[in-house]
Short mmCIF file of C-alpha atoms and ligand atoms in Angstrom, two decimals:
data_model
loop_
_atom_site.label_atom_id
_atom_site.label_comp_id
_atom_site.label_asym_id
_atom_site.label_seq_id
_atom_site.Cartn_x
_atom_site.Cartn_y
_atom_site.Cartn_z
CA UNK A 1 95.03 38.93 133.44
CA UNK A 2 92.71 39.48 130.63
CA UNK A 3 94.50 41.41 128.60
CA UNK A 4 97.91 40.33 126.86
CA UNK A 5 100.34 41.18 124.56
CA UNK A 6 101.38 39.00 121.61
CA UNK A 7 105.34 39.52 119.93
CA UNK A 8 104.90 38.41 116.13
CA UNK A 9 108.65 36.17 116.31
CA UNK A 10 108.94 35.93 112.56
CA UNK A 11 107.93 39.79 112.01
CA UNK A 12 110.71 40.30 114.27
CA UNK A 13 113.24 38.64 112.65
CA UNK A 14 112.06 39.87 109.55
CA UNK A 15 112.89 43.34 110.13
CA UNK A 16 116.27 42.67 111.62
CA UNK A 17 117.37 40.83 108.30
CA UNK A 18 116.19 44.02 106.48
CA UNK A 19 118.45 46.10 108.58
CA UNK A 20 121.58 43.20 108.48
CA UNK A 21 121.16 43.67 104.78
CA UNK A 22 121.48 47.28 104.98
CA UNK A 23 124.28 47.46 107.26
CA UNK A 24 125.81 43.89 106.96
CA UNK A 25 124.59 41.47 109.75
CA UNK A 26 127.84 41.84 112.37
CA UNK A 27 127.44 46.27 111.99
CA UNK A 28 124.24 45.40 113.40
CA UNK A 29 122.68 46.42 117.05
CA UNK A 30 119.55 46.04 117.49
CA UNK A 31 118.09 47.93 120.27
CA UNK A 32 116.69 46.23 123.32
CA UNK A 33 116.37 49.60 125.90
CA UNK A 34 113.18 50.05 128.18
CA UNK A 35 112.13 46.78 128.02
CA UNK A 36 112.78 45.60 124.23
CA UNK A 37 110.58 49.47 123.24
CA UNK A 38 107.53 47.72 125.44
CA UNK A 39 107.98 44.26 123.77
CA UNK A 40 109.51 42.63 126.61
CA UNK A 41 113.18 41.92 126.86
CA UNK A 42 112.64 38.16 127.66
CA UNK A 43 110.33 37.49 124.81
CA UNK A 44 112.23 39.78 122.85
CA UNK A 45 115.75 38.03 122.81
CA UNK A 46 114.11 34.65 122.49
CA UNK A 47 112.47 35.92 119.21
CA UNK A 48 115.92 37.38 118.45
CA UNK A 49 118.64 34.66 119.49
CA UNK A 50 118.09 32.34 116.23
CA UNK A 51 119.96 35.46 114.23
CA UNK A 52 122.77 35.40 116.51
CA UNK A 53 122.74 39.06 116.73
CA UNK A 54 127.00 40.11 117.56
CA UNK A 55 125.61 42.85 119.31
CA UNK A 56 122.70 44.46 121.40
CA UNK A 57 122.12 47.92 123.17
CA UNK A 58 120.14 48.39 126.59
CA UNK A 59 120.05 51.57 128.27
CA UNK A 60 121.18 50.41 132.09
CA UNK A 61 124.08 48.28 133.70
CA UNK A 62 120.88 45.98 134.92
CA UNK A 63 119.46 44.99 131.25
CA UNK A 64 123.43 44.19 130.04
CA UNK A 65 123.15 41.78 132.89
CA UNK A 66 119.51 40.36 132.89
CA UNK A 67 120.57 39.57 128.66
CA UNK A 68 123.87 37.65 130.25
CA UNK A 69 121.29 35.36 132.43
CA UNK A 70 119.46 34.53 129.27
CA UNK A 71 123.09 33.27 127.79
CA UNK A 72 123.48 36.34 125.28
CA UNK A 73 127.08 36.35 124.90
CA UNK A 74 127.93 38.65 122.11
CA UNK A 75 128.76 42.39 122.56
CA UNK A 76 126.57 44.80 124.98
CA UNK A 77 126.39 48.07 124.53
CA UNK A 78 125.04 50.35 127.67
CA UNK A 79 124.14 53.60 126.22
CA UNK A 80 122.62 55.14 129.53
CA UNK A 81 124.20 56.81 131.78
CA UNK A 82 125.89 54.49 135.00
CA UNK A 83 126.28 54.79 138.21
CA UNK A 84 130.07 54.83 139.38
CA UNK A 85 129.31 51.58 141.32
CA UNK A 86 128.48 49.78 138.27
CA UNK A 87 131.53 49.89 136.67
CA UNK A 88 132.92 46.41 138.64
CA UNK A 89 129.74 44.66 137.66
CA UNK A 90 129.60 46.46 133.82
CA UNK A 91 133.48 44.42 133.83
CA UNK A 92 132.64 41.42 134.96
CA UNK A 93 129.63 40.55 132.57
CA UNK A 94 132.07 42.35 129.65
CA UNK A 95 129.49 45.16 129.07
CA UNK A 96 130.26 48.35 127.52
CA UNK A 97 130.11 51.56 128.53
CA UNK A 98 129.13 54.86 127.22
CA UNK A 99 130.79 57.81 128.66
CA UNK A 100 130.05 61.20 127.53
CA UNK A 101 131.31 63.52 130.82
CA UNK A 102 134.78 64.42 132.71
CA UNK A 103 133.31 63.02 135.79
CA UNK A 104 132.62 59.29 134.29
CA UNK A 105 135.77 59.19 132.88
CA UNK A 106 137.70 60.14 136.39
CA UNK A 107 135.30 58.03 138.10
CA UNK A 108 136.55 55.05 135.57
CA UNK A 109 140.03 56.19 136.14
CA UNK A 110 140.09 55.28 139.28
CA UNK A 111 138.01 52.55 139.39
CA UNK A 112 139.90 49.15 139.62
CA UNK A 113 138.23 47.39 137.55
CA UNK A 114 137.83 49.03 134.25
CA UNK A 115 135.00 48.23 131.61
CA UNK A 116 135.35 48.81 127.83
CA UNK A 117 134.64 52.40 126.87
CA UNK A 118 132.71 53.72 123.82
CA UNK A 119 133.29 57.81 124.30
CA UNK A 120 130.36 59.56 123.41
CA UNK A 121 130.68 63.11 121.85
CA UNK A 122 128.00 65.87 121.69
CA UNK A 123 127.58 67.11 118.76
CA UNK A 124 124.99 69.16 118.57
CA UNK A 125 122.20 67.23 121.08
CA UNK A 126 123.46 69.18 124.89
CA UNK A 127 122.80 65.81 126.37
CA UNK A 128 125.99 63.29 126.67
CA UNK A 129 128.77 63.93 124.97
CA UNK A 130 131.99 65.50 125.41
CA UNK A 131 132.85 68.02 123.20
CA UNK A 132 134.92 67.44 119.95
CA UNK A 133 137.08 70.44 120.97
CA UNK A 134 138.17 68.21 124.12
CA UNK A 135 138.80 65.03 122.23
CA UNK A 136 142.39 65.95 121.55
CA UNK A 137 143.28 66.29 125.96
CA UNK A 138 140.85 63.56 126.12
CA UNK A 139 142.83 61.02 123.71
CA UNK A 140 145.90 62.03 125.80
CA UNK A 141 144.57 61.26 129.21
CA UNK A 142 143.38 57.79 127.68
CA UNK A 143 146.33 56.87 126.35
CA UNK A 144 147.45 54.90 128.67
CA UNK A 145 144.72 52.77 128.86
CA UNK A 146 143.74 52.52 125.17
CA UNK A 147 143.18 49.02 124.70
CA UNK A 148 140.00 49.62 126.93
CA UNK A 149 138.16 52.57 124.85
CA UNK A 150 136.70 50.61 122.12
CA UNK A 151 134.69 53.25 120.41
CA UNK A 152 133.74 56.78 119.54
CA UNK A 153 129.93 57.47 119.06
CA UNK A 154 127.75 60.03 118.76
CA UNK A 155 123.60 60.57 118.20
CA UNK A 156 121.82 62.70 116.07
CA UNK A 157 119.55 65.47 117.15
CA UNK A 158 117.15 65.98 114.11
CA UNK A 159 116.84 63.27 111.45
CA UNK A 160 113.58 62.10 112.48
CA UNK A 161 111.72 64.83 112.26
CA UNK A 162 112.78 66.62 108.78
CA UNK A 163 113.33 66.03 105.68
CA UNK A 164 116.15 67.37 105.41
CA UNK A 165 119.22 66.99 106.74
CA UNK A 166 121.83 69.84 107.52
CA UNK A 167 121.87 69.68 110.59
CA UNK A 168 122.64 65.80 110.56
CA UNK A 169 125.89 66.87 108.12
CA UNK A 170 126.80 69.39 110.63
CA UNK A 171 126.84 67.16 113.64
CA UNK A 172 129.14 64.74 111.31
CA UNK A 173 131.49 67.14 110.40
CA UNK A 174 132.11 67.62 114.54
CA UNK A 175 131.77 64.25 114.57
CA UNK A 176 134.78 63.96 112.33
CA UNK A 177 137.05 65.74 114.73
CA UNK A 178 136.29 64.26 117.59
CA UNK A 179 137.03 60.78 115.49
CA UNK A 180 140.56 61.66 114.18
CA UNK A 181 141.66 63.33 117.42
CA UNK A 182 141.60 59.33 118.71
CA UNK A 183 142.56 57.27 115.47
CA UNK A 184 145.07 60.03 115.02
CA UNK A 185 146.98 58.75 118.35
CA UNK A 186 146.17 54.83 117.28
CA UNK A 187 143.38 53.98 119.05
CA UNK A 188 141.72 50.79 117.63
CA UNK A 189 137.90 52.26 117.85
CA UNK A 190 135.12 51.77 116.48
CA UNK A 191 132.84 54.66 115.25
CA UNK A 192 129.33 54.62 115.33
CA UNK A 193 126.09 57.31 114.87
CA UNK A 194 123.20 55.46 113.46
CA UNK A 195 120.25 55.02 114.50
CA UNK A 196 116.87 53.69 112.72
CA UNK A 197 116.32 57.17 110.88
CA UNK A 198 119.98 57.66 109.54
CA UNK A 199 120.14 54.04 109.04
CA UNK A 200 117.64 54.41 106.75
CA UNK A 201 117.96 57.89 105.26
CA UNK A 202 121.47 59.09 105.92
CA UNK A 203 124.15 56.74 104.39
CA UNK A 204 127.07 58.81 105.66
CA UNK A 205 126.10 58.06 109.03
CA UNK A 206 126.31 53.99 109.30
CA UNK A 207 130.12 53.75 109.84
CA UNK A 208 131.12 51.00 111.82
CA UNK A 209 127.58 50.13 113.65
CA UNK A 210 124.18 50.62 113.75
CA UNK A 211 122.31 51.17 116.97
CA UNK A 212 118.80 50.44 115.17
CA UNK A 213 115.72 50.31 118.06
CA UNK A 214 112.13 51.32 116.97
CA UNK A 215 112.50 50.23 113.34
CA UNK A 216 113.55 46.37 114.43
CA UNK A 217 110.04 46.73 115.68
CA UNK A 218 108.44 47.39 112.69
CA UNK A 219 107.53 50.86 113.21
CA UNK A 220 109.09 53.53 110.69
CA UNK A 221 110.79 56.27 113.30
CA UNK A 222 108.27 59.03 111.81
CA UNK A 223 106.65 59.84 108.79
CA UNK A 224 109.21 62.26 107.70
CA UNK A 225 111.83 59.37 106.99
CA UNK A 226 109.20 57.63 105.05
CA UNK A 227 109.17 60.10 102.58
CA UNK A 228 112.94 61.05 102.63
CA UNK A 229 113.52 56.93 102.17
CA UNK A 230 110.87 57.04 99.32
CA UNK A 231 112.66 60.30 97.81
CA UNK A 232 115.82 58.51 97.87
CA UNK A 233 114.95 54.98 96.87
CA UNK A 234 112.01 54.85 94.81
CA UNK A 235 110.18 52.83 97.08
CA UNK A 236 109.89 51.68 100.71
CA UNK A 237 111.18 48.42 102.55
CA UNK A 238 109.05 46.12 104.64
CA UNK A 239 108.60 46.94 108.13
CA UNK A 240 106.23 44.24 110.20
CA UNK A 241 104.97 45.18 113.39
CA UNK A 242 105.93 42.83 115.72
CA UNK A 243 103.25 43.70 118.37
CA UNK A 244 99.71 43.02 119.12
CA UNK A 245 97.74 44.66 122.12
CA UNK A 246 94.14 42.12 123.35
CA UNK A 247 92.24 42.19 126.45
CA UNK A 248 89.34 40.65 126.68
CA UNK A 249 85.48 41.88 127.35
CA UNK A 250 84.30 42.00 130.88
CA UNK A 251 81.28 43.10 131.27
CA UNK A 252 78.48 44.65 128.96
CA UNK A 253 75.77 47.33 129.79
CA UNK A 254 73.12 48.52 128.74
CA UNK A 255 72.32 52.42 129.14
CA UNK A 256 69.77 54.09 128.30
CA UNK A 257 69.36 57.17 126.64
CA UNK A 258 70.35 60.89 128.48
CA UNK A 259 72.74 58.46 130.99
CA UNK A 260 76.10 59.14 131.27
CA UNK A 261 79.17 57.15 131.07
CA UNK A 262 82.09 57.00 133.20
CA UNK A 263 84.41 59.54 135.12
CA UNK A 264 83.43 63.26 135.17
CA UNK A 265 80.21 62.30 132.95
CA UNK A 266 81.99 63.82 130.03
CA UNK A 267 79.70 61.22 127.54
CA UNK A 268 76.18 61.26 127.91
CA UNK A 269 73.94 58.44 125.52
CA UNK A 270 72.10 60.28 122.89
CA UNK A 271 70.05 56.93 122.16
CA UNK A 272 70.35 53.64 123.93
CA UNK A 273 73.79 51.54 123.59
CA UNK A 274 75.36 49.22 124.02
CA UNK A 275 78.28 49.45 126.27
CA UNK A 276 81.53 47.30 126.88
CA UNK A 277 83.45 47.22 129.33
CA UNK A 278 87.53 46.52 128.31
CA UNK A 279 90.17 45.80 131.02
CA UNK A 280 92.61 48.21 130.05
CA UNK A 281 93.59 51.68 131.55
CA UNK A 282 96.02 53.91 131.78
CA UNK A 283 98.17 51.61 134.42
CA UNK A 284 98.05 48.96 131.78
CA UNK A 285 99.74 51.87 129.19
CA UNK A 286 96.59 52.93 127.37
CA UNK A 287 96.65 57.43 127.99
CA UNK A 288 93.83 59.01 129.80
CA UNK A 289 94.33 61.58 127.01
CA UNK A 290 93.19 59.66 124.74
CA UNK A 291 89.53 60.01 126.09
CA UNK A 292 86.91 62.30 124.12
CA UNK A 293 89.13 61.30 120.99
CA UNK A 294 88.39 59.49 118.29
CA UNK A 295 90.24 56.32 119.66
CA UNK A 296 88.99 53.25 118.89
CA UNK A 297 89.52 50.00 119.60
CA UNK A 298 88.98 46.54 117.17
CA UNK A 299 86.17 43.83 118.16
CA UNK A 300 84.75 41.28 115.57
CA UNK A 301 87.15 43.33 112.83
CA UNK A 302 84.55 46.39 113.97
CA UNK A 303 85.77 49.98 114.98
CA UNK A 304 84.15 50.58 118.25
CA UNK A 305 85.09 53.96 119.74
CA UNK A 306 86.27 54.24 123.31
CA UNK A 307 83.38 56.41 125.20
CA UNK A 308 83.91 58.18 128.05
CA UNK A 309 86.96 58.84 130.31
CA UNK A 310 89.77 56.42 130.15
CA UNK A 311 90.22 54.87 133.77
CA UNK A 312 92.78 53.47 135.87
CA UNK A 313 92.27 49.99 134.70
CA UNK A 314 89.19 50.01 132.65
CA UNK A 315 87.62 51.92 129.43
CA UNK A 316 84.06 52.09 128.17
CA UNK A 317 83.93 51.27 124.64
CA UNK A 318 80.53 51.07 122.15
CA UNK A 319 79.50 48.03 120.92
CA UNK A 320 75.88 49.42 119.57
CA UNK A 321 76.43 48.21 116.53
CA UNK A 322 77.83 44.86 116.81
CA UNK A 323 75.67 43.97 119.78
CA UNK A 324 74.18 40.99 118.18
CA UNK A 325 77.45 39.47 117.95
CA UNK A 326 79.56 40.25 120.58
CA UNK A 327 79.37 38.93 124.71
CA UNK A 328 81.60 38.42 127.62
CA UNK A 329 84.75 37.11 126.96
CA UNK A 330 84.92 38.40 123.43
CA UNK A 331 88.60 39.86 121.89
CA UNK A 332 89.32 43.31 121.55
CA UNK A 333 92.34 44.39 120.13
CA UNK A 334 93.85 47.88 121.20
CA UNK A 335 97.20 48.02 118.96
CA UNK A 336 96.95 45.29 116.25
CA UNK A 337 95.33 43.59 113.38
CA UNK A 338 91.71 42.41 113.29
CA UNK A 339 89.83 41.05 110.28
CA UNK A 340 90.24 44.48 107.49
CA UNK A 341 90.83 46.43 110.24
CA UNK A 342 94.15 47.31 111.88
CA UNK A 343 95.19 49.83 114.73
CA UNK A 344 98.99 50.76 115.17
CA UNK A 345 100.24 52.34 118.06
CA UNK A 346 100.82 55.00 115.88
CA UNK A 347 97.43 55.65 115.88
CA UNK A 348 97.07 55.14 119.54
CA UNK A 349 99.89 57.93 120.38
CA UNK A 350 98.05 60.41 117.27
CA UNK A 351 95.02 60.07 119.50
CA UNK A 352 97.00 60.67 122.86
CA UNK A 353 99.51 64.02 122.08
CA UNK A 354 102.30 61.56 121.67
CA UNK A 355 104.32 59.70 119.43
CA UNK A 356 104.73 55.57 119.40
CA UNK A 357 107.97 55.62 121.16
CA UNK A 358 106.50 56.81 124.48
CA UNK A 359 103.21 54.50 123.47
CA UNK A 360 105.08 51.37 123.43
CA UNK A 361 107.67 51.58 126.01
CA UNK A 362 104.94 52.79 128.63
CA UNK A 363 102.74 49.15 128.00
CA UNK A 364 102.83 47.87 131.89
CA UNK A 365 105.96 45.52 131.67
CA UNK A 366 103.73 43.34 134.26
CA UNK A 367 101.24 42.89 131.06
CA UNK A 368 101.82 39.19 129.74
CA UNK A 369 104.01 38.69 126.53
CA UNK A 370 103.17 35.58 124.12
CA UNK A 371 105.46 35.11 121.98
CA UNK A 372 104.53 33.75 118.69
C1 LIG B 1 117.47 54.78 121.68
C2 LIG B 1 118.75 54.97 121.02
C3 LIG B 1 118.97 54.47 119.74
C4 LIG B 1 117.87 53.83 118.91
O1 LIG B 1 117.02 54.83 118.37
P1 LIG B 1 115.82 54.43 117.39
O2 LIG B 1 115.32 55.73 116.87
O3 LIG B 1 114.79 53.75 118.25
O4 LIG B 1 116.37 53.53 116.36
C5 LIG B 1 120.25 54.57 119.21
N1 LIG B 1 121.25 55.15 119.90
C6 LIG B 1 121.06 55.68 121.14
C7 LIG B 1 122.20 56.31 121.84
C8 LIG B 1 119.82 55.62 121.73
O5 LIG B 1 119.64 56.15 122.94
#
């Protein structure tokens, strides 16, 4: 292909040494859902495996087991929802389940074979959860089998996106019932809530684990817990992106003024140009929104702005200005450092109506990683 996407190793393992020394290294989990956030679960774990993480979170049954083929053989934690068929397999490769509804935990009942549990309440999301006013007839019905349930967990609704943080305290306090209703009858759990925002930003919230994704890849969760972390410490930590986005230049054109350029003729040349053509669409992950913005991608350390519709697998950019310079073959970067200049993907989602969650876990998994 000629376009790739490079995983900075060290930046990596930078950023989960940050968060061990927040949290102390064996409360950490970094994670690894929807394809390691876009940055390749493969690549992803072999960047990670020198830190002997003790644990790691995926979303599905199916990424617990692809991380037991690469030999990761610390704790798994599935926070997705599973399918009742899964629950042999989730036992045999010792992965662990969250359950946050009557008819997963009857389903687990009855199963056979019986995974380890982490019981997920709603507190204030109305997504998983039970609710803390059940965890009392829920601890009951468990009791029998409470060597299996291994936590109680929860995740927070609104720390992300506000200063601050109410509704976070609320969702503890229900948190808190929901927690004693299970240690109160001896269960051995484990309670967790974090994730990269309240790791950061809410201190009441680490307990036992963090489950910390985005931030392990350098990105802060949103600008709002920039500011709260620089409100409460003075200062911000480190983060390194960990990702680069290249492709390389195709073809060029020349067009000439009053032509148009690509899809719908929505750009038309008010002088001649220079035009580029990049090998990246929105199949490889880059958003058809983003056309008629003022996206831009990196070539020779130059802005060059993307003209024209966006297409499937190819985008238009203008190279006018650095025509001397550039020719077939040259680099572009899309998401990533270049000479003084540097893109994030946080740019790329402002550009596209999104944010760089959806950016990065949307980059075609069939897109080479290098790691480096
Ligand atoms: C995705 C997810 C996380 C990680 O969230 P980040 O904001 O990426 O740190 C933690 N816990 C659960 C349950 C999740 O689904």
């Amino acid at each position: 292909m000629h376009t790739w996407i490079e995983i900075n190793g060290e930046n990596l393992r930078h950023n989960v040494r940050v968060f061990a020394g927040i949290v102390g290294k064996e409360r950490l989990a970094p994670v690894l859902k929807s394809n390691a956030y876009g940055h390749g679960l493969r690549e992803t774990w072999e960047a990670l495996k020198s830190e002997n993480p003790g644990w790691i979170a995926v979303n599905y049954v199916s990424e617990g087991k692809d991380l037991r083929s690469f030999g990761f053989t610390g704790r798994i934690l599935v926070v997705g929802p599973f399918l009742t068929d899964e629950m042999a397999e989730a036992a045999r490769h010792k992965l662990e389940l969250f359950v946050g509804h009557s008819e997963g935990i009857s389903a687990w009942l009855a199963s056979k074979t019986k995974p380890e549990l982490h019981i997920e309440f709603d507190t204030g999301m109305s997504r998983q959860g039970f609710h803390p006013e059940d965890a009392f007839s829920l601890a009951e019905k468990l009791l029998a089998d409470k060597k299996l349930i291994r936590g109680v967990c929860m995740h927070f609704a609104n720390v992300e996106d506000v200063t601050e943080h109410e509704y976070a305290r609320v969702q503890l306090n229900r948190f808190d019932v929901a927690v004693k209703a299970f240690t109160g009858r001896g269960f051995d759990v484990i309670t967790h809530s974090a994730s990269s925002a309240s790791t950061l930003i809410l201190d009441e919230s680490r307990f036992d684990l963090a489950r910390v994704g985005i931030s392990i890849y350098g990105f802060w969760p949103s600008q709002a817990t920039k500011i709260s972390y620089k409100q409460l410490h003075g200062d911000v930590i480190d983060l390194k992106p960990v990702l680069s986005w290249r492709a390389k230049i195709t073809s060029l054109n020349d067009v000439a003024q009053g032509r148009y350029v690509g899809y719908g003729c929505t750009f038309k040349a008010r002088h001649a140009m220079r035009v580029a053509v990049v090998p990246v669409g929105y199949f490889e992950g880059y958003p058809r929104i983003a056309s008629g913005t003022q996206a831009y991608v990196l070539i020779h350390g130059e802005r060059c702005p993307v003209v024209g519709r966006v297409c499937m697998n190819m985008m238009m950019v203008d190279v006018t200005d650095i025509s001397a310079k550039t020719a077939v073959g040259a680099v572009v970067t899309l998401i990533g450092r270049d000479g003084q200049e540097y893109v994030s993907a946080s740019d790329v989602a402002s550009w596209s109506e999104t944010i760089h969650y959806e950016l990065v876990t949307r980059l075609n998994p069939a897109i080479e990683r290098r790691l480096t």
